[in-house]
Short mmCIF file of C-alpha atoms in Angstrom, two decimals:
data_model
loop_
_atom_site.label_atom_id
_atom_site.label_comp_id
_atom_site.label_asym_id
_atom_site.label_seq_id
_atom_site.Cartn_x
_atom_site.Cartn_y
_atom_site.Cartn_z
CA MET A 199 -16.21 12.70 -7.20
CA LYS A 200 -14.96 9.99 -9.53
CA PRO A 201 -13.64 6.89 -7.74
CA VAL A 202 -10.06 5.90 -7.09
CA LEU A 203 -9.03 2.74 -8.92
CA CYS A 204 -6.75 0.65 -6.73
CA PHE A 205 -4.93 -1.76 -9.04
CA GLY A 206 -2.82 -4.33 -7.26
CA ASP A 207 -2.35 -7.13 -4.78
CA ILE A 208 -4.75 -8.90 -2.48
CA CYS A 209 -3.73 -11.84 -0.33
CA ALA A 210 -4.36 -13.72 2.89
CA ASP A 211 -2.12 -12.67 5.78
CA LEU A 212 -1.18 -15.13 8.49
CA ILE A 213 0.16 -13.04 11.38
CA LEU A 214 2.74 -14.85 13.50
CA PRO A 215 3.26 -13.12 16.89
CA TYR A 216 6.89 -14.16 17.35
CA GLY A 217 7.68 -11.33 19.73
CA ALA A 218 4.78 -12.13 22.05
CA ALA A 219 5.68 -15.82 21.96
CA ARG A 220 9.25 -15.02 22.96
CA ARG A 221 8.04 -12.90 25.87
CA ALA A 222 5.79 -15.75 26.99
CA ALA A 223 8.72 -18.18 26.77
CA ARG A 224 10.65 -15.91 29.14
CA LYS A 225 7.72 -16.12 31.59
CA GLU A 226 6.88 -12.46 31.09
CA PRO A 227 3.20 -11.50 31.50
CA VAL A 228 1.51 -11.85 28.10
CA ASP A 229 -2.18 -12.06 27.26
CA PRO A 230 -2.59 -15.59 25.77
CA SER A 231 -4.65 -14.16 22.91
CA GLN A 232 -1.58 -12.19 21.79
CA THR A 233 0.30 -15.41 21.05
CA GLU A 234 -2.26 -16.81 18.61
CA VAL A 235 -1.66 -17.05 14.86
CA VAL A 236 -4.26 -14.78 13.25
CA PHE A 237 -5.75 -14.77 9.75
CA SER A 238 -6.13 -11.27 8.33
CA HIS A 239 -7.28 -9.77 5.04
CA GLY A 240 -4.18 -8.43 3.30
CA GLY A 241 -2.50 -7.07 0.22
CA SER A 242 -0.91 -3.62 0.22
CA VAL A 243 -3.15 -2.06 -2.44
CA ALA A 244 -6.23 -3.88 -1.12
CA ASN A 245 -5.46 -2.41 2.31
CA THR A 246 -5.29 1.07 0.79
CA ALA A 247 -8.59 0.47 -1.02
CA ALA A 248 -10.29 -0.53 2.23
CA GLY A 249 -8.80 2.52 3.95
CA LEU A 250 -10.07 4.87 1.25
CA ALA A 251 -13.57 3.42 1.57
CA LYS A 252 -13.44 3.93 5.35
CA LEU A 253 -12.38 7.53 4.72
CA GLY A 254 -15.45 8.11 2.56
CA ILE A 255 -13.77 8.06 -0.85
CA PRO A 256 -15.45 6.05 -3.65
CA VAL A 257 -13.03 3.28 -4.62
CA GLN A 258 -12.75 0.35 -7.00
CA PHE A 259 -10.32 -2.55 -6.76
CA CYS A 260 -8.81 -4.55 -9.62
CA GLY A 261 -6.83 -7.68 -8.77
CA THR A 262 -6.92 -11.47 -8.67
CA CYS A 263 -7.15 -14.12 -5.98
CA GLY A 264 -7.55 -17.88 -6.08
CA ASP A 265 -10.64 -20.05 -6.28
CA ASP A 266 -10.57 -21.14 -2.65
CA ALA A 267 -11.93 -20.22 0.75
CA TYR A 268 -9.32 -17.49 1.20
CA GLY A 269 -10.16 -15.91 -2.15
CA TYR A 270 -13.90 -15.76 -1.56
CA THR A 271 -13.39 -14.46 1.98
CA LEU A 272 -11.04 -11.72 0.77
CA LYS A 273 -13.44 -10.60 -1.95
CA GLU A 274 -16.44 -10.53 0.38
CA GLU A 275 -14.58 -8.62 3.09
CA LEU A 276 -13.42 -5.97 0.62
CA ARG A 277 -16.99 -5.65 -0.68
CA ARG A 278 -18.30 -5.29 2.87
CA SER A 279 -15.70 -2.57 3.45
CA GLY A 280 -17.43 -0.49 0.78
CA VAL A 281 -15.08 -1.21 -2.14
CA ASP A 282 -16.42 -1.91 -5.63
CA VAL A 283 -15.02 -5.40 -6.35
CA SER A 284 -16.49 -5.90 -9.82
CA MET A 285 -12.93 -5.98 -11.24
CA LEU A 286 -11.64 -8.46 -8.63
CA LYS A 287 -11.34 -11.85 -10.35
CA ILE A 288 -11.49 -15.26 -8.71
CA GLN A 289 -9.05 -17.31 -10.80
CA ARG A 290 -9.71 -21.01 -11.09
CA GLY A 291 -6.90 -23.51 -10.78
CA ILE A 292 -4.59 -21.47 -8.55
CA PRO A 293 -4.45 -20.95 -4.78
CA THR A 294 -4.70 -17.53 -3.18
CA LEU A 295 -1.30 -16.16 -2.20
CA LEU A 296 -0.54 -16.50 1.51
CA ILE A 297 1.79 -14.12 3.33
CA ALA A 298 3.35 -15.08 6.64
CA ILE A 299 3.91 -11.90 8.64
CA ILE A 300 6.30 -12.28 11.54
CA VAL A 301 5.81 -9.59 14.19
CA ASP A 302 8.81 -9.00 16.46
CA GLU A 303 8.92 -7.68 20.02
CA ASN A 304 8.87 -4.06 18.81
CA GLY A 305 5.82 -4.57 16.59
CA GLU A 306 7.92 -4.48 13.43
CA ARG A 307 7.02 -7.01 10.78
CA THR A 308 8.74 -9.20 8.20
CA ALA A 309 6.58 -10.58 5.39
CA LEU A 310 7.36 -13.86 3.63
CA CYS A 311 5.28 -15.17 0.73
CA THR A 312 4.42 -18.84 0.39
CA GLN A 313 4.53 -18.89 -3.41
CA ARG A 314 7.21 -16.75 -5.01
CA THR A 315 6.29 -17.26 -8.68
CA HIS A 316 3.01 -17.69 -10.57
CA ALA A 317 1.13 -16.45 -7.51
CA SER A 318 -2.53 -15.49 -7.75
CA GLN A 319 -1.81 -11.74 -7.51
CA HIS A 320 0.23 -11.78 -10.72
CA GLN A 321 -2.63 -13.15 -12.84
CA VAL A 322 -4.38 -9.83 -13.46
CA THR A 323 -5.29 -9.54 -17.15
CA GLN A 324 -6.31 -6.69 -19.44
CA ASP A 325 -9.87 -8.00 -19.84
CA GLN A 326 -10.59 -7.27 -16.16
CA LEU A 327 -10.56 -3.55 -16.98
CA PRO A 328 -13.66 -2.10 -18.69
CA SER A 329 -13.01 -0.46 -22.03
CA ASP A 330 -14.17 2.91 -20.64
CA ILE A 331 -12.10 2.73 -17.45
CA LEU A 332 -10.23 5.98 -18.17
CA ASP A 333 -13.52 7.87 -18.42
CA SER A 334 -14.83 6.57 -15.11
CA ILE A 335 -11.98 7.06 -12.62
CA GLY A 336 -10.49 10.15 -10.97
CA TRP A 337 -7.28 8.63 -9.58
CA LEU A 338 -5.14 5.50 -10.04
CA HIS A 339 -3.21 3.95 -7.15
CA CYS A 340 -0.89 0.96 -7.50
CA SER A 341 2.33 -0.46 -6.10
CA GLY A 342 5.44 -2.41 -7.00
CA VAL A 343 4.09 -5.74 -5.79
CA LEU A 344 2.74 -6.77 -9.19
CA LEU A 345 5.81 -5.70 -11.14
CA ARG A 346 7.75 -8.95 -10.71
CA GLU A 347 5.77 -11.00 -13.19
CA ASP A 348 3.49 -10.85 -16.22
CA PRO A 349 0.68 -10.61 -17.11
CA ALA A 350 0.01 -8.25 -14.17
CA ALA A 351 3.18 -6.19 -14.60
CA SER A 352 2.52 -5.32 -18.24
CA VAL A 353 -1.16 -4.55 -17.60
CA GLN A 354 -0.28 -2.24 -14.70
CA LEU A 355 2.41 -0.34 -16.58
CA ALA A 356 0.15 0.19 -19.60
CA LEU A 357 -2.65 1.45 -17.37
CA MET A 358 -0.32 3.84 -15.55
CA ARG A 359 0.91 5.32 -18.83
CA LYS A 360 -2.62 5.74 -20.18
CA CYS A 361 -3.76 7.49 -17.00
CA ARG A 362 -0.73 9.78 -17.02
CA ALA A 363 -1.42 10.69 -20.64
CA ARG A 364 -5.04 11.53 -19.73
CA LYS A 365 -3.83 13.60 -16.74
CA ILE A 366 -5.51 11.25 -14.27
CA PRO A 367 -3.35 11.41 -11.10
CA VAL A 368 -1.26 8.27 -10.62
CA SER A 369 0.16 7.36 -7.22
CA PHE A 370 2.69 4.56 -6.89
CA ASP A 371 4.00 2.91 -3.72
CA ILE A 372 7.34 1.18 -4.38
CA ASN A 373 6.58 -1.60 -1.89
CA ALA A 374 9.63 -3.68 -2.82
CA ARG A 375 9.14 -7.00 -1.05
CA ILE A 376 11.95 -9.33 -0.03
CA GLU A 377 11.30 -11.63 -2.99
CA ALA A 378 11.78 -8.74 -5.45
CA ARG A 379 15.32 -7.88 -4.37
CA GLY A 380 17.86 -8.75 -7.05
CA ASP A 381 15.15 -9.36 -9.67
CA ALA A 382 16.23 -7.60 -12.90
CA PHE A 383 12.72 -7.80 -14.39
CA PHE A 384 11.31 -6.06 -11.33
CA TYR A 385 13.94 -3.32 -11.37
CA ARG A 386 13.31 -2.55 -15.04
CA ASN A 387 9.57 -2.35 -14.40
CA LEU A 388 10.12 -0.26 -11.26
CA ARG A 389 11.90 2.38 -13.31
CA GLN A 390 9.07 2.45 -15.86
CA ALA A 391 6.43 2.72 -13.13
CA PHE A 392 8.36 5.60 -11.56
CA GLU A 393 8.39 7.45 -14.88
CA ALA A 394 4.61 7.01 -15.20
CA CYS A 395 3.59 8.25 -11.75
CA ASP A 396 2.72 11.68 -10.36
CA VAL A 397 3.06 10.74 -6.69
CA LEU A 398 5.74 8.37 -5.39
CA PHE A 399 5.53 6.75 -1.95
CA GLY A 400 8.45 4.81 -0.50
CA SER A 401 10.49 3.92 2.54
CA LEU A 402 13.32 6.41 3.04
CA THR A 403 16.05 3.88 3.75
CA ASP A 404 14.89 0.71 1.97
CA GLU A 405 12.97 1.72 -1.15
CA LEU A 406 13.67 5.22 -2.48
CA PRO A 407 17.41 4.41 -2.83
CA LEU A 408 16.41 1.75 -5.40
CA LEU A 409 15.58 4.68 -7.70
CA CYS A 410 18.03 7.39 -6.67
CA GLY A 411 20.91 5.48 -5.11
CA SER A 412 20.80 7.22 -1.74
CA PHE A 413 18.48 8.36 1.01
CA GLU A 414 20.09 11.81 1.20
CA PRO A 415 17.67 14.72 0.56
CA ASP A 416 19.50 15.96 -2.55
CA ALA A 417 19.25 12.52 -4.15
CA ILE A 418 15.57 12.15 -3.30
CA ARG A 419 14.81 15.62 -4.67
CA MET A 420 16.10 14.50 -8.06
CA LEU A 421 13.10 12.17 -8.21
CA THR A 422 10.76 15.20 -8.24
CA GLU A 423 11.88 16.38 -11.67
CA GLY A 424 8.93 16.97 -13.95
CA GLY A 425 6.62 17.98 -11.11
CA ARG A 426 6.46 14.64 -9.31
CA ILE A 427 5.64 14.59 -5.58
CA VAL A 428 7.85 12.23 -3.56
CA ILE A 429 7.00 11.08 -0.06
CA ALA A 430 9.75 9.49 2.02
CA ARG A 431 8.23 7.51 4.88
CA ASP A 432 10.53 6.82 7.81
CA GLY A 433 8.57 4.93 10.44
CA SER A 434 8.83 6.49 13.89
CA ASN A 435 10.49 9.56 12.34
CA GLY A 436 7.40 10.43 10.31
CA ALA A 437 7.42 11.35 6.63
CA VAL A 438 8.98 14.04 4.48
CA LEU A 439 7.22 15.27 1.34
CA TYR A 440 9.37 16.64 -1.49
CA THR A 441 8.43 18.72 -4.49
CA GLU A 442 10.79 20.49 -6.89
CA THR A 443 10.68 23.59 -4.70
CA GLU A 444 9.56 22.50 -1.22
CA THR A 445 10.49 20.11 1.56
CA ILE A 446 7.58 19.41 3.92
CA PRO A 447 8.40 17.28 6.97
CA CYS A 448 5.87 15.87 9.37
CA PRO A 449 7.02 14.10 12.53
CA ALA A 450 5.40 10.85 13.54
CA PHE A 451 2.60 10.95 16.09
CA PRO A 452 3.78 9.52 19.43
CA VAL A 453 1.49 6.52 19.91
CA PRO A 454 1.79 3.05 21.46
CA VAL A 455 2.62 0.48 18.78
CA VAL A 456 0.67 -2.76 18.55
CA ASP A 457 2.11 -3.68 15.15
CA ALA A 458 3.27 -1.88 12.01
CA ILE A 459 1.29 -4.04 9.57
CA GLY A 460 -0.35 -1.87 6.90
CA ALA A 461 0.94 1.43 8.28
CA GLY A 462 2.32 2.54 4.91
CA ASP A 463 -0.81 1.37 3.10
CA THR A 464 -2.95 3.38 5.51
CA TYR A 465 -0.67 6.40 5.10
CA ASP A 466 -1.33 6.16 1.34
CA ALA A 467 -5.09 6.04 1.92
CA GLY A 468 -4.97 9.06 4.21
CA TRP A 469 -2.86 11.05 1.74
CA ILE A 470 -5.01 10.25 -1.30
CA ALA A 471 -8.23 10.94 0.60
CA ALA A 472 -6.92 14.27 1.84
CA ARG A 473 -5.82 15.35 -1.62
CA MET A 474 -9.10 14.29 -3.21
CA ARG A 475 -10.88 16.39 -0.60
CA GLY A 476 -8.75 19.39 -1.56
CA ALA A 477 -6.23 19.47 1.30
CA PRO A 478 -2.96 21.32 0.57
CA LEU A 479 0.25 19.28 0.59
CA ARG A 480 1.29 20.08 4.15
CA GLN A 481 -2.12 19.19 5.56
CA ALA A 482 -2.32 16.03 3.44
CA ASN A 483 1.02 14.88 4.85
CA ARG A 484 -0.21 15.47 8.40
CA TYR A 485 -3.47 13.61 7.81
CA ALA A 486 -1.59 10.73 6.20
CA ASN A 487 0.84 10.49 9.13
CA ALA A 488 -2.11 10.53 11.51
CA ALA A 489 -3.76 7.68 9.56
CA GLY A 490 -0.57 5.63 9.74
CA ALA A 491 -0.24 6.31 13.48
CA TYR A 492 -3.84 5.26 14.05
CA CYS A 493 -3.12 2.04 12.19
CA VAL A 494 -0.10 1.04 14.28
CA MET A 495 -2.14 1.51 17.46
CA HIS A 496 -4.36 -1.37 16.34
CA ALA A 497 -3.73 -4.92 15.19
CA GLY A 498 -3.72 -5.83 11.50
CA GLY A 499 -3.31 -3.98 8.24
CA ARG A 500 -6.75 -2.38 7.85
CA ALA A 501 -7.09 -0.33 11.00
CA CYS A 502 -7.91 2.92 9.25
CA PRO A 503 -9.98 5.66 10.91
CA ASP A 504 -12.96 7.21 9.21
CA TRP A 505 -12.68 10.81 8.03
CA GLU A 506 -14.13 12.37 11.17
CA GLN A 507 -11.91 10.23 13.40
CA LEU A 508 -8.88 11.19 11.31
CA ILE A 509 -9.54 14.90 11.64
CA GLN A 510 -10.09 14.58 15.40
CA PHE A 511 -7.03 12.35 15.92
CA SER A 512 -4.88 14.73 13.88
CA ALA A 513 -6.06 17.70 15.91
CA ASP A 514 -5.65 16.02 19.31
CA SER A 515 -2.24 14.46 18.75
#
């Protein structure tokens, strides 16, 4: 099995437990550890890479972080997770991007970046990719996070087109962050990335309408033209998979929610892993939903089960 290349963002997450702090302020019983600010290894595509490695899929990561303690910690943790980090660059002269993740009383999160422009994640350059990269990978996964700024945006779009031309499957998670809203450069690149992907992941209400103008099924199905698979994730309602001829829903697994950090990234990992192992679409959607559910039961964005745990969890739930 050729590896998946995860091309995208990696950053340091600072998790701010606002909801737990509010409960404590109201004198409700709260474990003091739940009110602590926590450092976590983050980045949507980096999270998916770590999840794929946990699921037993060979995976490489290409991205950039800063020449600081955060950057070296992020690279080492991804390596220890089983990801090939030979294409992860430590860039001198810039700090690693920090993301403040505010977790509310329902476990939902809001992510705010500390450096909107010229951030470390946008410094990915063409020379990080080996000249024979298309011969050595079996899948490309990326997201919209890097599409706000060059050089990373141009490098990603070119790589997506080359993979599509070589019939290497390309999955793309829209992942439109707050700072991307209203950015004309991002929207132009988003459309180009959509045209270059085989599998499109996105939030039903917040992200897919950026491409089709609505979250109604008929509008979403238009995105499948040309054979594209579209997956509309909808949190506690599960996910619906669309092809040109089929609609495949999968309800969410009823689990206690610790936080929703990385749930979509883990869904992506579960779906890609299932497909690379030969699972049909319906089963891949179920495994992916199970992976996302497993993630929200645990703290942080990299709480992915291994393959055996995923199969068992999917069967038991």
